[in-house]
Amino acid sequence: MIRHLTQNDLLLLAYNELPPEEHARMLGEVSASELLLLEYTQLLEDIAILSPISYSPEATSVQIILEESCSSSSLEMI
C-alpha cells in the first residue's frame, strides 16, 4: 500500500512519537526521498531552534490577575 507522508507524520517522526517499527519504516521512506529528507531535516532544525524558547507572562499581567482574584474573592463569599 502506498501511503503519502503528511506534515503530521513528519512531526510524529521528529518527536519520536511512533512505535519502533513504524518509526523505522517512515525513516526509510524519508531517507529514500530527497524532498522529504530536506523537509525533515529542516523540521529538525526548526525544533532545535524553538525548543529552548520559553514564554512567561509579564510581571504586570500577573500582578493585575492577582489583584483581580483577591478583589473578586470577597464577593464570592456573599
Coordinates of N, CA and C in Angstrom, one line a residue:
M1 N 0.8 -1.2 0.0 CA 0.0 0.0 0.0 C 0.9 1.2 0.0
I2 N 0.6 2.1 -0.9 CA 1.4 3.4 -1.0 C 0.7 4.4 -0.1
R3 N 1.5 5.0 0.8 CA 1.0 6.0 1.7 C 1.8 7.2 1.6
H4 N 1.1 8.4 1.4 CA 1.8 9.6 1.3 C 2.0 10.2 2.7
L5 N 3.2 10.6 3.0 CA 3.5 11.2 4.3 C 3.1 12.7 4.4
T6 N 2.5 13.0 5.5 CA 2.0 14.4 5.7 C 2.9 15.1 6.7
Q7 N 2.7 16.4 6.8 CA 3.4 17.2 7.8 C 3.3 16.6 9.2
N8 N 2.1 16.1 9.5 CA 1.8 15.5 10.8 C 2.7 14.2 11.0
D9 N 2.8 13.4 9.9 CA 3.6 12.3 10.0 C 5.1 12.6 10.3
L10 N 5.6 13.7 9.6 CA 6.9 14.1 9.8 C 7.1 14.6 11.3
L11 N 6.1 15.3 11.8 CA 6.2 15.8 13.2 C 6.3 14.6 14.2
L12 N 5.4 13.6 13.9 CA 5.4 12.4 14.8 C 6.8 11.7 14.7
L13 N 7.4 11.7 13.5 CA 8.7 11.1 13.4 C 9.8 11.9 14.1
A14 N 9.7 13.2 13.9 CA 10.7 14.1 14.6 C 10.7 14.0 16.1
Y15 N 9.5 13.9 16.6 CA 9.3 13.9 18.1 C 9.3 12.4 18.7
N16 N 9.7 11.5 17.8 CA 9.7 10.1 18.3 C 8.4 9.6 18.9
E17 N 7.3 9.9 18.3 CA 6.0 9.6 18.8 C 5.4 8.4 18.1
L18 N 6.2 7.6 17.4 CA 5.7 6.5 16.7 C 6.2 5.2 17.3
P19 N 5.5 4.1 17.1 CA 6.0 2.8 17.5 C 7.3 2.5 16.8
P20 N 8.3 1.7 17.3 CA 9.6 1.5 16.7 C 9.5 1.0 15.3
E21 N 8.6 0.1 15.0 CA 8.5 -0.5 13.6 C 8.1 0.6 12.6
E22 N 7.1 1.4 13.0 CA 6.6 2.5 12.2 C 7.6 3.6 12.0
H23 N 8.4 3.9 13.1 CA 9.4 4.9 13.0 C 10.5 4.4 12.0
A24 N 10.9 3.2 12.1 CA 11.9 2.7 11.2 C 11.4 2.7 9.7
R25 N 10.2 2.3 9.5 CA 9.6 2.3 8.2 C 9.5 3.7 7.6
M26 N 9.0 4.6 8.4 CA 8.9 6.0 7.9 C 10.2 6.7 7.7
L27 N 11.2 6.4 8.6 CA 12.5 7.0 8.4 C 13.1 6.5 7.1
G28 N 12.9 5.2 6.7 CA 13.3 4.7 5.5 C 12.7 5.4 4.3
E29 N 11.4 5.7 4.4 CA 10.7 6.4 3.3 C 11.2 7.8 3.2
V30 N 11.5 8.5 4.3 CA 12.0 9.8 4.3 C 13.4 9.8 3.7
S31 N 14.2 8.9 4.1 CA 15.6 8.8 3.5 C 15.7 8.5 2.0
A32 N 14.7 7.8 1.5 CA 14.6 7.5 0.1 C 14.2 8.6 -0.8
S33 N 13.6 9.7 -0.2 CA 13.1 10.8 -1.0 C 13.9 12.0 -0.6
E34 N 14.6 12.6 -1.6 CA 15.4 13.8 -1.3 C 14.5 15.0 -0.8
L35 N 13.3 15.1 -1.4 CA 12.4 16.2 -1.0 C 12.0 16.0 0.5
L36 N 11.5 14.8 0.8 CA 11.1 14.5 2.2 C 12.3 14.7 3.2
L37 N 13.4 14.2 2.8 CA 14.6 14.3 3.6 C 15.0 15.8 3.9
L38 N 14.9 16.6 2.9 CA 15.1 18.0 3.1 C 14.1 18.6 4.0
E39 N 12.9 18.3 3.8 CA 11.8 18.8 4.7 C 12.0 18.4 6.1
Y40 N 12.3 17.1 6.3 CA 12.5 16.5 7.6 C 13.7 17.2 8.3
T41 N 14.8 17.3 7.6 CA 16.0 18.0 8.3 C 15.7 19.4 8.6
Q42 N 14.9 20.1 7.8 CA 14.5 21.5 8.1 C 13.6 21.5 9.4
L43 N 12.7 20.6 9.5 CA 11.9 20.4 10.6 C 12.7 20.2 11.9
L44 N 13.7 19.3 11.8 CA 14.5 19.0 13.0 C 15.3 20.3 13.4
E45 N 15.8 21.1 12.4 CA 16.5 22.3 12.7 C 15.6 23.3 13.4
D46 N 14.3 23.4 12.9 CA 13.4 24.3 13.5 C 13.1 23.9 14.9
I47 N 12.9 22.7 15.1 CA 12.6 22.2 16.5 C 13.8 22.5 17.4
A48 N 15.0 22.3 16.9 CA 16.2 22.6 17.8 C 16.3 24.1 18.1
I49 N 15.8 25.0 17.2 CA 15.9 26.4 17.4 C 14.8 26.8 18.4
L50 N 13.6 26.2 18.3 CA 12.4 26.6 19.1 C 12.4 26.0 20.4
S51 N 13.0 24.8 20.6 CA 12.9 24.1 21.9 C 13.4 24.9 23.1
P52 N 14.5 25.6 23.0 CA 14.9 26.4 24.2 C 14.1 27.6 24.6
I53 N 13.3 28.0 23.6 CA 12.5 29.2 23.9 C 11.4 28.9 24.9
S54 N 11.3 29.8 25.9 CA 10.2 29.6 26.8 C 9.4 30.9 26.9
Y55 N 8.2 30.8 27.2 CA 7.3 32.0 27.3 C 6.9 32.2 28.8
S56 N 6.8 33.4 29.2 CA 6.3 33.6 30.5 C 5.5 35.0 30.5
P57 N 4.5 35.1 31.3 CA 3.7 36.4 31.3 C 4.6 37.5 31.9
E58 N 4.2 38.7 31.5 CA 4.8 39.9 32.1 C 4.4 40.0 33.5
A59 N 5.3 40.6 34.3 CA 5.1 40.7 35.8 C 3.8 41.6 36.0
T60 N 3.6 42.6 35.2 CA 2.5 43.4 35.3 C 1.2 42.7 35.1
S61 N 1.2 41.8 34.1 CA 0.0 41.0 33.9 C -0.3 40.1 35.1
V62 N 0.7 39.5 35.6 CA 0.5 38.6 36.8 C -0.1 39.4 38.0
Q63 N 0.5 40.6 38.2 CA 0.0 41.4 39.3 C -1.4 41.8 39.1
I64 N -1.9 42.1 37.9 CA -3.2 42.5 37.7 C -4.2 41.3 37.9
I65 N -3.8 40.2 37.5 CA -4.6 38.9 37.7 C -4.7 38.7 39.2
L66 N -3.6 38.8 39.9 CA -3.6 38.5 41.4 C -4.5 39.5 42.1
E67 N -4.4 40.8 41.7 CA -5.3 41.8 42.3 C -6.7 41.6 42.0
E68 N -7.1 41.2 40.8 CA -8.4 40.9 40.4 C -9.0 39.7 41.2
S69 N -8.2 38.7 41.3 CA -8.6 37.5 42.0 C -8.9 37.8 43.5
C70 N -8.1 38.6 44.1 CA -8.2 39.0 45.5 C -9.5 39.8 45.7
S71 N -9.8 40.7 44.8 CA -10.9 41.6 44.9 C -12.2 40.9 44.7
S72 N -12.2 39.9 43.8 CA -13.4 39.1 43.5 C -13.7 38.1 44.5
S73 N -12.7 37.6 45.3 CA -13.0 36.5 46.2 C -13.9 36.9 47.3
S74 N -13.9 38.2 47.7 CA -14.8 38.7 48.8 C -16.2 38.7 48.3
L75 N -16.5 38.9 47.1 CA -17.8 38.9 46.5 C -18.4 37.4 46.5
E76 N -17.5 36.5 46.3 CA -17.9 35.1 46.2 C -18.4 34.6 47.5
M77 N -18.0 35.2 48.6 CA -18.4 34.8 49.9 C -19.8 35.2 50.3
I78 N -20.4 36.1 49.6 CA -21.7 36.6 49.9 C -22.8 35.6 49.4

